[in-house]
Every structure is written in structure tokens, then in C-alpha cells.
XYZ file of C-alpha atoms in Angstrom:
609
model
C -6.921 69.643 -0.765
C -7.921 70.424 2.828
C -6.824 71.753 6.260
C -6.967 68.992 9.308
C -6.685 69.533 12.683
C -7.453 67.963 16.171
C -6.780 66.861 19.642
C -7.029 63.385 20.933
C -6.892 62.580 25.336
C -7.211 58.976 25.916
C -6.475 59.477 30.050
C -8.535 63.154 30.760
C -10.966 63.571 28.115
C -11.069 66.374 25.344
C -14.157 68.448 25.188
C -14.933 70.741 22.079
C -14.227 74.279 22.838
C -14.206 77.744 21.278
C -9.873 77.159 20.819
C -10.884 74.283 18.517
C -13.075 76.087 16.770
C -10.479 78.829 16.441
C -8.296 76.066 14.843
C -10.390 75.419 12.657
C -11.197 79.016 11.486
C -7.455 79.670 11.370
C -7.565 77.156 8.636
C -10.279 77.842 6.162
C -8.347 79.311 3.464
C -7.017 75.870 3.015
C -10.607 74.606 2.735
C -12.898 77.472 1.488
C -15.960 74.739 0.150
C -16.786 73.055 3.781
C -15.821 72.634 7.612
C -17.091 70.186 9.759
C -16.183 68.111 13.102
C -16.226 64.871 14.693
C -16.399 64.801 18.302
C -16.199 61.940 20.724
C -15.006 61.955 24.721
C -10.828 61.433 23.656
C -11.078 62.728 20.117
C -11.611 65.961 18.141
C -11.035 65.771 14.682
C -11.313 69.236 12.434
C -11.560 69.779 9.231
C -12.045 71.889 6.377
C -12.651 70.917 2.700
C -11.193 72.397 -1.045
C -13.570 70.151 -3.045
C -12.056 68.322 -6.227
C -13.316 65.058 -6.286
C -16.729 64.347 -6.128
C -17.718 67.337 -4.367
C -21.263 66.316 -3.348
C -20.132 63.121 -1.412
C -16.794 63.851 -0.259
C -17.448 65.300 3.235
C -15.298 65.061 6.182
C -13.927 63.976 8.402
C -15.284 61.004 6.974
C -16.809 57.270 8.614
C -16.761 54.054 8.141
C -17.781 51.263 9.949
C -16.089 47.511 9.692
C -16.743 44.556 12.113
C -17.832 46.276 15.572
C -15.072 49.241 14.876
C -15.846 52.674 13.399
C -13.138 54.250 11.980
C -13.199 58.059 11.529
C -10.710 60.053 9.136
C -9.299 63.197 8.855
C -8.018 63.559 4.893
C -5.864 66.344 3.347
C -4.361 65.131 -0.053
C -4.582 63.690 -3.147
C -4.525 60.160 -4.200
C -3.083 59.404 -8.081
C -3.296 55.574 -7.580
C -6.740 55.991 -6.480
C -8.453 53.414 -8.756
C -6.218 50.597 -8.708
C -6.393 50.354 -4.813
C -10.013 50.502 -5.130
C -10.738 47.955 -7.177
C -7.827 46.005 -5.317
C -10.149 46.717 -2.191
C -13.122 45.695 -4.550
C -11.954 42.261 -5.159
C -11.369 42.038 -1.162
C -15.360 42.641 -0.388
C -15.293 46.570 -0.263
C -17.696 48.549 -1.662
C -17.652 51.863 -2.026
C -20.355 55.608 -1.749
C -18.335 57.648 -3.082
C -15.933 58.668 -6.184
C -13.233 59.811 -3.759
C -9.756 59.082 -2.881
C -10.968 59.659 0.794
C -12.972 57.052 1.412
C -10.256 54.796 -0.400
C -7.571 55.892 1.825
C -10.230 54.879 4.674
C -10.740 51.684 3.375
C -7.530 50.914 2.534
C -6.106 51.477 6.460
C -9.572 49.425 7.568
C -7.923 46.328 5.222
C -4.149 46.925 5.416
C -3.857 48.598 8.881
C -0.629 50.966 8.580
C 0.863 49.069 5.989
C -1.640 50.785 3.493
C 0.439 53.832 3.258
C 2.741 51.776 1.300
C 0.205 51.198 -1.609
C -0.393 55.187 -1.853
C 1.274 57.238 -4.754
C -0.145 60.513 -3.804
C 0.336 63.997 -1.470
C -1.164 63.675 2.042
C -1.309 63.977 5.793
C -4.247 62.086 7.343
C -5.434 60.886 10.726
C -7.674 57.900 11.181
C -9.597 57.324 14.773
C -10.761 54.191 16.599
C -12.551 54.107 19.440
C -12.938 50.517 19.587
C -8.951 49.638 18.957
C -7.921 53.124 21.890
C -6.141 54.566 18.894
C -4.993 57.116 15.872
C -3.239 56.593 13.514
C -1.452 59.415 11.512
C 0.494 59.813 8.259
C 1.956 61.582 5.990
C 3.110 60.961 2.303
C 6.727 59.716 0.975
C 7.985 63.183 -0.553
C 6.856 65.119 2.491
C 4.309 66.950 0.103
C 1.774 68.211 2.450
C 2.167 69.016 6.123
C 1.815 67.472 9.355
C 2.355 69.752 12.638
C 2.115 68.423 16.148
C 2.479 68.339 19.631
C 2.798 66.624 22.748
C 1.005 68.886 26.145
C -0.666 66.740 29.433
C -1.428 63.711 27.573
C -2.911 65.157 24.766
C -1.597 64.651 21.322
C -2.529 68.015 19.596
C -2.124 68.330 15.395
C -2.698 70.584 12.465
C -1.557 71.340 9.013
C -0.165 74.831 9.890
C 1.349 75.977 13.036
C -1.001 78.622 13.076
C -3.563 76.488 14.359
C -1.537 74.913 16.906
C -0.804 78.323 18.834
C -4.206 78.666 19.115
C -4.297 75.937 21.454
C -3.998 77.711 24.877
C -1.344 74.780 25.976
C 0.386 75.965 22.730
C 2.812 79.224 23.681
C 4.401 80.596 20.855
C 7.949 80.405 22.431
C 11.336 79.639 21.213
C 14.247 78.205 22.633
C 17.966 78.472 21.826
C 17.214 75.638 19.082
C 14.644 77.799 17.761
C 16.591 80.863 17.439
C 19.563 78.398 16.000
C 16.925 77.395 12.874
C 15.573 80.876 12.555
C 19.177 82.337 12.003
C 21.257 79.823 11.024
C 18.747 77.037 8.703
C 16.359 79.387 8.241
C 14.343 79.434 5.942
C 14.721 76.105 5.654
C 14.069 73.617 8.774
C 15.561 70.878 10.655
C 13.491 67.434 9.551
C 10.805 67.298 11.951
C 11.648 70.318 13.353
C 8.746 73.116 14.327
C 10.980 75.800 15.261
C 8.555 77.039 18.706
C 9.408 75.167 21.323
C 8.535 71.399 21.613
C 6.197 71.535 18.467
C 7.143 69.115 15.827
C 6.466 68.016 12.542
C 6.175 64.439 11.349
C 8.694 63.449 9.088
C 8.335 62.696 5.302
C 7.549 58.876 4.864
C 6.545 58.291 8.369
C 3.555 57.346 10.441
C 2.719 55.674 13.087
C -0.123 55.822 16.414
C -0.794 58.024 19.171
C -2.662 55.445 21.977
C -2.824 55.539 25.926
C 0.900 54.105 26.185
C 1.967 57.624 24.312
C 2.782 58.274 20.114
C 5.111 55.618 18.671
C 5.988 56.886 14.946
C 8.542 54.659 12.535
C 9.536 55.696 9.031
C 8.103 53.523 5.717
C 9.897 54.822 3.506
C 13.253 56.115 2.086
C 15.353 56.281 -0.413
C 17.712 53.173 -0.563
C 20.538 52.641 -3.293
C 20.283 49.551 -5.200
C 22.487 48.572 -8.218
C 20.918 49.702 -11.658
C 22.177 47.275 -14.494
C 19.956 49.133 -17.303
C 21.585 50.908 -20.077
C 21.376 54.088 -21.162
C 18.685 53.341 -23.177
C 16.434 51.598 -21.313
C 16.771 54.473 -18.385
C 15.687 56.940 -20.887
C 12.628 55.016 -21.854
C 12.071 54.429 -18.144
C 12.504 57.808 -16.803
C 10.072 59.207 -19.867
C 7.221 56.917 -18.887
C 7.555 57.664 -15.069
C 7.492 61.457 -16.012
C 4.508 61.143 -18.427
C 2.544 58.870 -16.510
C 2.938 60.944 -13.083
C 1.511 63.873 -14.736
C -1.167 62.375 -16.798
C -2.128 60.688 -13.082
C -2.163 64.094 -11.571
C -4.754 65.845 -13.981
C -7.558 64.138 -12.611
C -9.684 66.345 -11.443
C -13.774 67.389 -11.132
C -12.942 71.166 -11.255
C -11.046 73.632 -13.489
C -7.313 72.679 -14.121
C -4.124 74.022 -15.063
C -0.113 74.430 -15.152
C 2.555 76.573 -14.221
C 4.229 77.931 -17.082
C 8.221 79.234 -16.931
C 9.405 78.487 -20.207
C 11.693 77.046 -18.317
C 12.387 73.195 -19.016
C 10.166 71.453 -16.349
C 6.921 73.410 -16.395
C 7.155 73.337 -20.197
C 7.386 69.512 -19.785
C 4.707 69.297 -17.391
C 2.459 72.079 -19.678
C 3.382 70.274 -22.920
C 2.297 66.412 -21.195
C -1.295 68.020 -19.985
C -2.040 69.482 -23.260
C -1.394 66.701 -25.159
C -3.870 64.763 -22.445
C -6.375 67.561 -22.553
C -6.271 67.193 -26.273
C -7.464 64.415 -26.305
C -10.578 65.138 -24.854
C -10.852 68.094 -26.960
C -9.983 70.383 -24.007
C -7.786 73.571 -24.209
C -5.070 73.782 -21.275
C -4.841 76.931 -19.528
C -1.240 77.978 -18.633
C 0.022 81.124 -15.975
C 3.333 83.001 -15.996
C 4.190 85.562 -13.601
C 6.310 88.314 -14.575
C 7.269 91.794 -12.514
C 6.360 95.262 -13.851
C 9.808 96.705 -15.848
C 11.885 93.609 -15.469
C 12.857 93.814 -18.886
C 14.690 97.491 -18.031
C 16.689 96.171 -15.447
C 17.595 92.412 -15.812
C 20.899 91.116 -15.655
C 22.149 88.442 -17.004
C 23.871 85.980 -14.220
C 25.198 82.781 -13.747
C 22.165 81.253 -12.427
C 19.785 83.507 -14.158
C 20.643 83.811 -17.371
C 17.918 84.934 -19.490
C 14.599 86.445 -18.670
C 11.735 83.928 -19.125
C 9.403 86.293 -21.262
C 10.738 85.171 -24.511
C 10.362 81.184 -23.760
C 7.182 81.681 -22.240
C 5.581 82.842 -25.795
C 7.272 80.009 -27.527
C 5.695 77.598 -25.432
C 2.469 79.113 -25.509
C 2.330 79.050 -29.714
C 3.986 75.436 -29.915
C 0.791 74.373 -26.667
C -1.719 76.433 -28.410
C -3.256 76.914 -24.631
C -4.870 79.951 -23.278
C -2.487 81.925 -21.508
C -2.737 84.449 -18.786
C 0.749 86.212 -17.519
C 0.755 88.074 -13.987
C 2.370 91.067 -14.145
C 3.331 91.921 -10.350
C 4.627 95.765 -9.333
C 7.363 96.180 -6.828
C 4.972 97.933 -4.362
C 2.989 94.463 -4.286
C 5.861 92.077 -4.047
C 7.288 94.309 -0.811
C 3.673 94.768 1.050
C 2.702 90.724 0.569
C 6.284 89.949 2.235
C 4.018 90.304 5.049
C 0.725 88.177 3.976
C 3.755 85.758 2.937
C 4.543 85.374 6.776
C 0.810 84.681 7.435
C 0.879 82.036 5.087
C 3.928 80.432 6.305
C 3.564 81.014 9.633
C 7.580 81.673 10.044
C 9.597 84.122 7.560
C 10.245 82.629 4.006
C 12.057 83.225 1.003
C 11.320 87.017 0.746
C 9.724 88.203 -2.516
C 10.353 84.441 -3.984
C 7.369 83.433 -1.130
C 5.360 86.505 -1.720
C 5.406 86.856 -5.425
C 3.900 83.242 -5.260
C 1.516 84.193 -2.705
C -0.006 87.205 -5.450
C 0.543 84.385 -7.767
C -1.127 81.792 -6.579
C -4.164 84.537 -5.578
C -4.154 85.572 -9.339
C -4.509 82.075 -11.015
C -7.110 80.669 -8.187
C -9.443 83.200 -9.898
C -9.201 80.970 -13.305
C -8.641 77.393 -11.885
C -8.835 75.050 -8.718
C -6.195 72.915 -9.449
C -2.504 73.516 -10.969
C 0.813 71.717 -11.637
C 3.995 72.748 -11.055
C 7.699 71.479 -11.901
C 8.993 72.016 -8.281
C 11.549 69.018 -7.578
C 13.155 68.308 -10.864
C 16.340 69.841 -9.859
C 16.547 68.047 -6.606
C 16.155 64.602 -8.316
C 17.237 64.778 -11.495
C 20.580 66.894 -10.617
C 19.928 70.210 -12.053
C 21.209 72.376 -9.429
C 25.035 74.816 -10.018
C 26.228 72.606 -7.049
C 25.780 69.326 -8.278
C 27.750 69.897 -11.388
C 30.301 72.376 -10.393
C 32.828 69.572 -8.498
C 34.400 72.587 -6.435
C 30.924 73.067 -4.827
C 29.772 69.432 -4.915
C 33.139 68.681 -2.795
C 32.860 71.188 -0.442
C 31.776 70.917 3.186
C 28.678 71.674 4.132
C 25.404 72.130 2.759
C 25.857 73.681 -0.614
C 22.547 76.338 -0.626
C 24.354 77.752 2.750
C 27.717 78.505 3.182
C 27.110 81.364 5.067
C 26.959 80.561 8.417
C 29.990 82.668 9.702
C 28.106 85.139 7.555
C 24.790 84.568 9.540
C 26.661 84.279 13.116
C 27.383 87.890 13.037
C 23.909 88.420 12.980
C 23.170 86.886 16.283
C 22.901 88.743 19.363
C 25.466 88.886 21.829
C 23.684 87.511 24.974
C 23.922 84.190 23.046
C 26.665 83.897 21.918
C 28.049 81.526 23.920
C 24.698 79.748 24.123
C 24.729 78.885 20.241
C 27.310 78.238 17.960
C 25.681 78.177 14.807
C 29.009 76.246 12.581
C 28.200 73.285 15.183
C 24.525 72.996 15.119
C 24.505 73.323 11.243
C 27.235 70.981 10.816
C 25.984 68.678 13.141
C 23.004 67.967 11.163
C 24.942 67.959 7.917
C 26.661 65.330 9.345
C 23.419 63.087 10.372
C 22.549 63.941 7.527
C 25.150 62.477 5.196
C 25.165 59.515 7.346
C 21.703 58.612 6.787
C 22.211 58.587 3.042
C 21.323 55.243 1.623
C 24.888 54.407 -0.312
C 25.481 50.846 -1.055
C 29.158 49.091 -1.171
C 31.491 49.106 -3.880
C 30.528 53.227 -5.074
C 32.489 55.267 -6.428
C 33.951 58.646 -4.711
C 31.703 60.372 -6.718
C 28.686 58.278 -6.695
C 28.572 57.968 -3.216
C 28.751 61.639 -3.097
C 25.794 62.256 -5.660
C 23.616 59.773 -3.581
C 24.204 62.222 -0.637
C 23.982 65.462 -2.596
C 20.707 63.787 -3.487
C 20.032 62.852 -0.088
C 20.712 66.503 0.775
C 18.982 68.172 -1.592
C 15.071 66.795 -1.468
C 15.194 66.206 2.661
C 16.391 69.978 2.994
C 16.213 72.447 -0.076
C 13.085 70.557 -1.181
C 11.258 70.681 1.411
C 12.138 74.329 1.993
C 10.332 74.567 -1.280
C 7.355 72.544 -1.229
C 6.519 74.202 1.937
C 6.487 77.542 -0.096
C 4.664 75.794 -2.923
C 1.590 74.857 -0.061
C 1.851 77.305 2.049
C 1.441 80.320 -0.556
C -0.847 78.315 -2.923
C -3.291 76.946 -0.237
C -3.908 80.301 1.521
C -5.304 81.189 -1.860
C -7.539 78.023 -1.573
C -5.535 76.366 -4.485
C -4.232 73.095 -4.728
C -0.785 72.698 -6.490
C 0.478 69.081 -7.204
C 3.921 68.687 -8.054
C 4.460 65.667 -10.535
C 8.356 65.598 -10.468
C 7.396 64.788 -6.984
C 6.337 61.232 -7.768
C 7.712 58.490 -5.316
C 8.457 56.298 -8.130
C 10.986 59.195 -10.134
C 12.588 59.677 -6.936
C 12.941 56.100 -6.103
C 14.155 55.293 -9.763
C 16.393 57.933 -10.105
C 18.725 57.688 -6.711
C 20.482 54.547 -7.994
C 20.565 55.522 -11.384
C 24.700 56.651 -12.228
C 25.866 60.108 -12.293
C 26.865 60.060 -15.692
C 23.537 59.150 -17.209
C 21.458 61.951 -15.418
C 24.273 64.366 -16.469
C 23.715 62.677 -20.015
C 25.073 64.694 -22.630
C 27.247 66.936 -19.809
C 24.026 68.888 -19.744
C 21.968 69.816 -16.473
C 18.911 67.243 -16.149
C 20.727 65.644 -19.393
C 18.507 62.962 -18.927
C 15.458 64.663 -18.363
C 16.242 66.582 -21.375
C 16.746 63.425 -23.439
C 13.736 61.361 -22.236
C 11.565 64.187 -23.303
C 12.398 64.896 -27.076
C 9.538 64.993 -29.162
C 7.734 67.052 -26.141
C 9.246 70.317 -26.847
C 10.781 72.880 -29.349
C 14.365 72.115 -29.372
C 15.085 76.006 -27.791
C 13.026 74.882 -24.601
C 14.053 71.564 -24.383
C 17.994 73.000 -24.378
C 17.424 76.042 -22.823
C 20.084 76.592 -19.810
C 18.475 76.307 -16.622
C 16.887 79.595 -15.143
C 15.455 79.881 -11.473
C 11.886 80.866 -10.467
C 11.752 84.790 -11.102
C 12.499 87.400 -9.035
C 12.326 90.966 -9.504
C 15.689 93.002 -10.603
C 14.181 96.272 -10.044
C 16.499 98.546 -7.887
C 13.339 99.811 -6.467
C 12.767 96.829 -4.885
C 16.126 97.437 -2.744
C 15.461 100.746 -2.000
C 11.604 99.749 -0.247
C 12.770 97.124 2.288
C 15.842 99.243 2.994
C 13.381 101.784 3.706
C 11.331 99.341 6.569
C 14.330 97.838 7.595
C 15.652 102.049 8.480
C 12.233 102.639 10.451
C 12.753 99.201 12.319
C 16.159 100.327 13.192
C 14.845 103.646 14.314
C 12.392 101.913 16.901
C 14.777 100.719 19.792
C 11.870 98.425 20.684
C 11.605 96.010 17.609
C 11.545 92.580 18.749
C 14.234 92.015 16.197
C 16.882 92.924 18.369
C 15.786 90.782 21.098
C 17.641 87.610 18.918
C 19.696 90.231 16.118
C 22.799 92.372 16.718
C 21.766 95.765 16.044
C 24.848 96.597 14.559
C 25.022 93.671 11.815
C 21.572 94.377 10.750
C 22.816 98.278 10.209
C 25.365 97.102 8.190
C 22.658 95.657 5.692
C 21.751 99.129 4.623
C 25.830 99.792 3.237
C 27.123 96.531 2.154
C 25.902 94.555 -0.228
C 27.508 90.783 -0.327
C 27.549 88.597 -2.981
C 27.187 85.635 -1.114
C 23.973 83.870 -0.947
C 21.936 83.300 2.520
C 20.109 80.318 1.285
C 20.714 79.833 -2.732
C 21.051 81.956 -5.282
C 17.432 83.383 -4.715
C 18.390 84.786 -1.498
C 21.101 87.482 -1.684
C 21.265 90.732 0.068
C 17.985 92.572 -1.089
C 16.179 89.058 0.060
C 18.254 89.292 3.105
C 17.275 92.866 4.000
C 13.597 91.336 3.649
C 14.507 88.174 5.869
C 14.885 90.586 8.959
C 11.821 92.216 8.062
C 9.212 88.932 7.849
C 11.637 87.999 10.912
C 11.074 90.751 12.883
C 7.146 90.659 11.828
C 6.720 86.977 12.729
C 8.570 87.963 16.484
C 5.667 90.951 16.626
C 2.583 89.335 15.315
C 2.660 85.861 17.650
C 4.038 87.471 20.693
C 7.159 85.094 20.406
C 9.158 84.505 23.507
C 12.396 83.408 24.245
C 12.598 80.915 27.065
């Protein structure tokens, strides 16, 4: 994995300055191994390297030269179909310096132009330059894995994988507009598709790609998800479903440097951590797993709906049934509440509270022992795990089903805008989009055309909420997660396949459950589902209450410049049960929300315009 960045002029030039280089530097922590530049009249190109493939060859931003063209790209990812396009490319004439996916990703645009992206089963965002042909070409992968930031300022066509590195582009101003405020209060912190959140900065959309040339940047999407009938029975979707799952993560553990997974005890990490050590096996390898757990969780958990046992327990049965070498991360309070900060940093907006900066200590932990890890982020979203796809009250109700707090949320908003922003139309407005751009072909059922947008719903919004926690917090530690639920092909598979099969058994993930028997002790592979852990310490409360009282006390906190003082108060005396994005996020996580909110408004200077 890598950090890109660059800036391409085709009317006035581009000349490499000290902002680019501040782009770049902004950056490293995405690419600790290597940084280097390509620099032509119209085109700077930026990058910085994590090497895990061939790490003596790999450099970048990387050439290649075909007919009287040279074709220069810009590569953060990972290809798993890596060696069946190259020896597709092979039998075409191409031959290849190096063991990397880069140059194959090169190659494959140099044969296939932008229909290339179509062969790729992988995670990336990429850029590719011609000179000769007055154009680039940019991309980024089908599950919207890895990021793509851009924008649009006197004819140049400025991009990066964070924000952060676009606002240090002096065209860049870190401002926000009444759509900005509208996704920081009312989507936050999740994001409008394609949305930046500061003003006219964008992101480009999972599955699409497309060319910035002199006429301007034309981008078109390559792929969604589209329904098609599935005739298979039961049977043969189970035997499907466990090949896709085994061979995705069997793909996604090649790797030249130190490996491991992400270990829950809950049913999808165990999966993933089971498949790897049986692969590792093999080769006579010992997996290593990581579990994070918080400092005297075990005195004050409580049991809940969503949570409803504490992982410790599973975590050591998996361990003695894998047989790996284990290493838990035990993370204090005082930790978790300080790195809600760092967690801002990383995201460059305000996240999930301690559920971002747990990760981020995490992540920082485990990057110590490996390079490279696996995680079982997405399962839920495509294989139907989540409370609201099985509870029909939920399922049916308006809205999307992570948020039904935006009256909740509108009280938050300051009074000058008021009538400016009316956050129960802008979020139901894109509800709305979105449930019409759900792929739902004729003759459904009620409730199958309402699982394909639940679906729909769930891995272009909640998803991507948390795979950009997953990069974000993991790749400021210089570590590369891949997700293998993630897979194009499970995603693809699974959207047509009925309701009642993936709720097999009228079990969460029945399906999932069933295809996998034989990978797990029975107590994991039934275990009820249990979220990524938080802490339940009251102490954890009691500290942000404590910052959120000395931001109150300062009449000058940039908070109340978009926050009604008087809503925010009322965090510190009533605690509501309802959820502001999930059932990670209640009122502690809230209290912390107007903290990395009011620290992201102070630390970039934001203005409202």
C-alpha cells in the first residue's frame, strides 16, 4: 500500500513546488519505505511507497514505454488477480521487470485502455499519465476500498489519497458550505458518495474512472451491483459462497513481508484467521493473530442486544483450535480518550469516536509485529448480518436504518441556519436516490426488492463509513489491511442470491455460517453476532464529559460557530438511548463526536462560506 498524489495543467503548466512537496510529506505514514516524483510541464505525480511486493523493483511512480507513448503511473493498492492478467498480458507480447502488481496494472491499461479495470480483483486508486495521448486516466477499485480525493481549481485537476494533502494546495481552502455543515451534522460520520465534505472537493466514486484531458475530467461508473435471477439451490449456493470466501482470502495472503489477521472471536475474523492458518500450514508457517481488548472491561460489561458477550472468552478458543501465536492489546481509557484526537489526524474529519481511535492504537500496536493484516470488515453488509436487516420493523422503516436520528441531530444545529438547512430533507433526499439506484429486477418480491436495497444501502453508505476507518487508522500506522469479505465476486454473487438462503437456518449470515462448517468450533461458528469492541468503562464517560465542560467554558470554541450551545450542554445531563450512527455510537460516542468536531474546526482553520 501507498499514498498518491498530484496535479496535472494541460492549458497553464504545473511547476513542482514546495506545496507539492508538502503533499507529499503529509502523506508518508501511508508510505514509510520510499517517496519519489515524476515531473513533466502539465503533470506532477507524487508518491510514497509501503513495500510488499518485490520491494527492490517496485518503485514509483512507475514507467513504461509502448509504441512512441510513455505511460507513467501512480499505484496505491493491491492486486489478488495479479498473475492471471500477467500471463494473459504474456501471451499478448508483454514482458515484464518486475514481480509486482504495479507494473501489471501498467501494462494492463497500456493493452486494454480503461477497460482494464474490469479484469482487476483487487483494492486500489491509481493514476496513469500520457503525454503523447494529452491525458490521465484515474481509477479506483469496485468496493471503494482505498481512496481517491480530488479537485477541480483554474484548470488544474488536483488529487490525493487523503484530504490532508489536498489543503495543502494553496488553491485548496479548507472551507465548508451549508452542504458541508449538512454531512458533518446530519451524515456524519458517514459521507455522501463522492462527497468531500470542504467545499468543492470530491471523491471519486467506488467502481468509477474515467480521464482528466484539455476538454476537462469526464468520469463514468464500471461497475455495480445489478440483480440477476439465481436458479441455484440451496446447495449449490453454499458450495459457491464457500469457495468465493476461501479463495478471496487465500488470494489475499500473498505477500513478501510479515503477515497476519484480525482476531474477534467473532464469526468473520475467526473465518478469515482459521482460512490463513490452514494456508500458512501448509507451508509450515505459524499465523500470527491480534485482539484488542480495554483495561477492566470485564468489571463493567453489559450484556446488550447488539453486544452480547465480551469477546475474551472466544478469542482463546480460537487461538487453541488455530494453534497461532497470539498477541492481545490491552488499551486503558486514558489512551482511547487522548488518540480521539490522533484519530482526527488520521481521518482528516471526526470519526467514530473511540471505535476510530481504539483502531488507530490498534493498528500502531500490531504494525510493530507485521506489515500486512486481514480483517472481516464487510460481512455484515453483504451477507445480511446486521439487527436491521432481520428485525422487519427496522428493515420496513423509512430511512436509513444506522440513523434515525436526524430530528435528534437537528437540535444540534445552530440557529443562524436553520432555515438554511433542513437536515430531514437533505438526508432523505439521498435516501431516496439512493433506493432508486438499487439494481432490482422485475417480478421481486416486497421483500426481496427491499433486501436488494437494504443491500444497496448498506455497502454504498455504512460500508464505506467503515472501510474508511479500516484505511485511514491502519495506514497512518504504515499498515496495510485487506479486507477479503470485500471481494467483488462475494458481493456480486451474493446481491441476487434470495433472502431466505442468506438468512439460512433463521440465523444472521446463516449462510455464511453454513458454507463454513468444518472451519470452526461449533461455539464460534454459532456464536450470536457481537460488534467491534468498545470500552464499557464509566470512566470513559466521565473524561470526554470532562473536555466537552472546558469547551463549553471557552465562549470561543469553533464548535459553536455550526452547534447550538445549548444542545451540546444538554449532553452532559441526558443520556439517550438512541443511536447517532449504529449501535457503536450512543451518547458517550456522541459527547466525543463534538469533541473530534470541534478539533477538526480548530486544527484546519475551517471556514464557513
Amino acid at each position: 500500500m501507498c499514498s498518491i498524489a498530484g496535479e496535472i495543467n494541460f492549458k497553464n503548466g504545473v511547476k513542482l513546488s514546495d506545496y507539492h512537496l508538502k503533499m507529499q510529506k503529509s502523506l508518508s505514514r501511508r508510505g514509510p519505505d520510499d517517496s519519489d516524483a515524476f515531473k513533466d510541464e502539465s503533470c506532477i505525480l507524487l508518491h510514497n511507497r509501503l513495500a510488499v511486493i518485490d520491494p527492490e523493483k517496485g518503485k514509483q511512480p512507475m514507467r513504461a514505454r509502448y509504441g512512441n507513448a510513455d505511460f507513467i503511473i501512480c499505484y496505491n493498492g493491491e492486486l489478488y488477480n495479479t498473475l492471471e492478467i500477467r500471463e494473459k498480458l504474456k501471451s499478448k507480447g508483454f514482458e515484464f521487470e518486475t514481480n509486482t502488481d504495479t507494473e501489471v496494472v501498467l501494462k494492463a491499461y497500456i493493452c486494454w485502455g480503461a477497460d482494464a479495470v474490469k479484469e482487476f480483483n483487487g483494492i486500489y486508486a491509481f493514476a496513469i499519465f500520457c503525454k503523447e495521448k494529452n491525458e490521465l486516466f484515474i481509477a479506483r477499485d469496485k468496493m471503494g476500498v482505498k481512496p481517491f480525493f480530488y479537485a477541480m481549481r483554474d484548470n488544474s485537476f488536483i488529487f490525493a489519497s487523503e484530504l490532508k494533502a489536498l489543503l495543502c494546495h494553496p488553491k485548496i481552502k479548507p472551507e465548508i458550505d451549508k452542504n458541508g455543515i449538512a454531512e458533518l451534522l446530519f451524515i456524519g460520520p458517514g459521507r455522501t458518495p463522492g462527497f468531500g465534505v470542504f467545499k468543492d472537493v470530491f471523491e471519486l466514486k467506488p467502481g468509477f474512472c474515467g480521464y482528466f484531458t484539455p476538454s476537462g475530467l469526464d468520469v463514468k461508473q464500471y461497475f455495480r451491483l445489478t440483480d440477476r435471477e439465481n436458479t441455484q439451490s440451496t446447495e449449490e449456493i453454499i458450495k459457491n459462497v464457500r469457495f468465493l470466501v476461501t479463495d478471496s482470502i487465500e488470494k489475499q495472503l500473498v505477500s513478501d513481508v510479515p503477515i497476519g489477521t484480525f482476531l474477534s472471536g467473532g464469526l468473520d475474523s475467526s473465518i478469515i484467521s482459521s482460512v490463513a492458518s490452514r494456508h500458512f500450514a501448509k507451508e509450515g508457517k505459524k499465523l500470527q493473530t491480534f485482539s484488542v481488548t480495554y483495561k477492566d472491561n470485564e468489571k463493567h460489561f453489559k450484556s446488550s442486544r447488539f453486544q452480547p458477550n465480551s469477546d475474551d472468552e472466544f478469542i482463546k478458543i480460537m487461538v487453541d483450535y488455530l494453534g497461532s501465536e497470539h498477541f492481545t492489546v490491552t488499551v486503558d481509557t486514558d489512551e482511547v480518550v487522548n488518540a480521539l484526537y490522533s484519530a482526527v489526524d488520521a481521518r482528516d474529519l471526526p470519526g467514530m469516536a473511540d471505535v476510530d481511535s481504539s483502531l488507530l492504537i490498534f493498528c500502531g500496536k500490531i504494525k510493530k509485529q507485521v506489515t500486512v493484516a486481514l480483517s472481516g470488515e464487510c460481512a455484515d453488509e453483504i451477507f445480511g448480518g446486521y439487527p436491521w436487516y432481520r428485525d422487519e420493523k427496522i428493515r420496513s422503516r423509512y430511512g436509513f436504518p444506522w440513523a434515525q436520528s436526524t430530528e435528534y441531530r437537528q437540535s444540534f444545529l445552530h440557529r443562524d441556519f436553520e432555515n438554511a438547512i433542513n437536515g430531514v430533507d437533505y438526508v432523505n433526499s439521498r435516501y431516496e436516490q439512493s433506493l432508486k439506484a438499487a439494481d432490482k429486477r422485475q417480478g421481486l418480491s416486497s421483500l426481496e426488492k427491499r433486501m436488494r436495497e437494504m443491500v444497496y444501502l448498506n455497502q454504498n453508505w455504512f460500508m464505506q463509513t467503515l472501510l474508511d476507518r479500516k484505511d485511514r487508522m491502519s495506514m497512518a500506522n504504515g499498515l496495510e489491511v485487506r479486507v477479503p469479505f470485500c471481494d467483488y465476486r462475494i458481493a456480486e454473487y451474493l446481491y441476487s442470491v434470495p433472502w431466505e438462503v442468506k438468512d439460512l437456518k433463521g440465523r444472521e449470515k446463516g449462510l455464511l455460517r453454513t458454507a463454513m462448517e468444518g472451519y470452526l468450533p461449533e461455539e464460534i461458528l454459532w456464536r450470536k453476532k457481537s460488534p467491534y469492541p468498545k470500552t464499557h468503562n464509566p470512566a470513559y464517560f466521565e473524561s470526554v464529559k470532562n473536555i466537552l465542560r472546558d469547551i463549553l467554558n471557552n465562549k470561543n470554541s469553533p464548535l459553536f460557530e455550526l452547534c447550538d450551545y445549548k444542545a451540546v450542554e444538554g449532553l452532559l445531563t441526558t443520556e439517550r438511548s438512541e443511536p447517532w450512527y449504529g449501535q457503536l455510537m450512543t451518547t458517550p460516542q456522541t459527547v466525543a463526536y463534538m469533541i473530534m468536531l470541534n478539533y477538526w474546526l480548530q486544527k484546519f482553520k475551517v471556514k464557513i462560506v
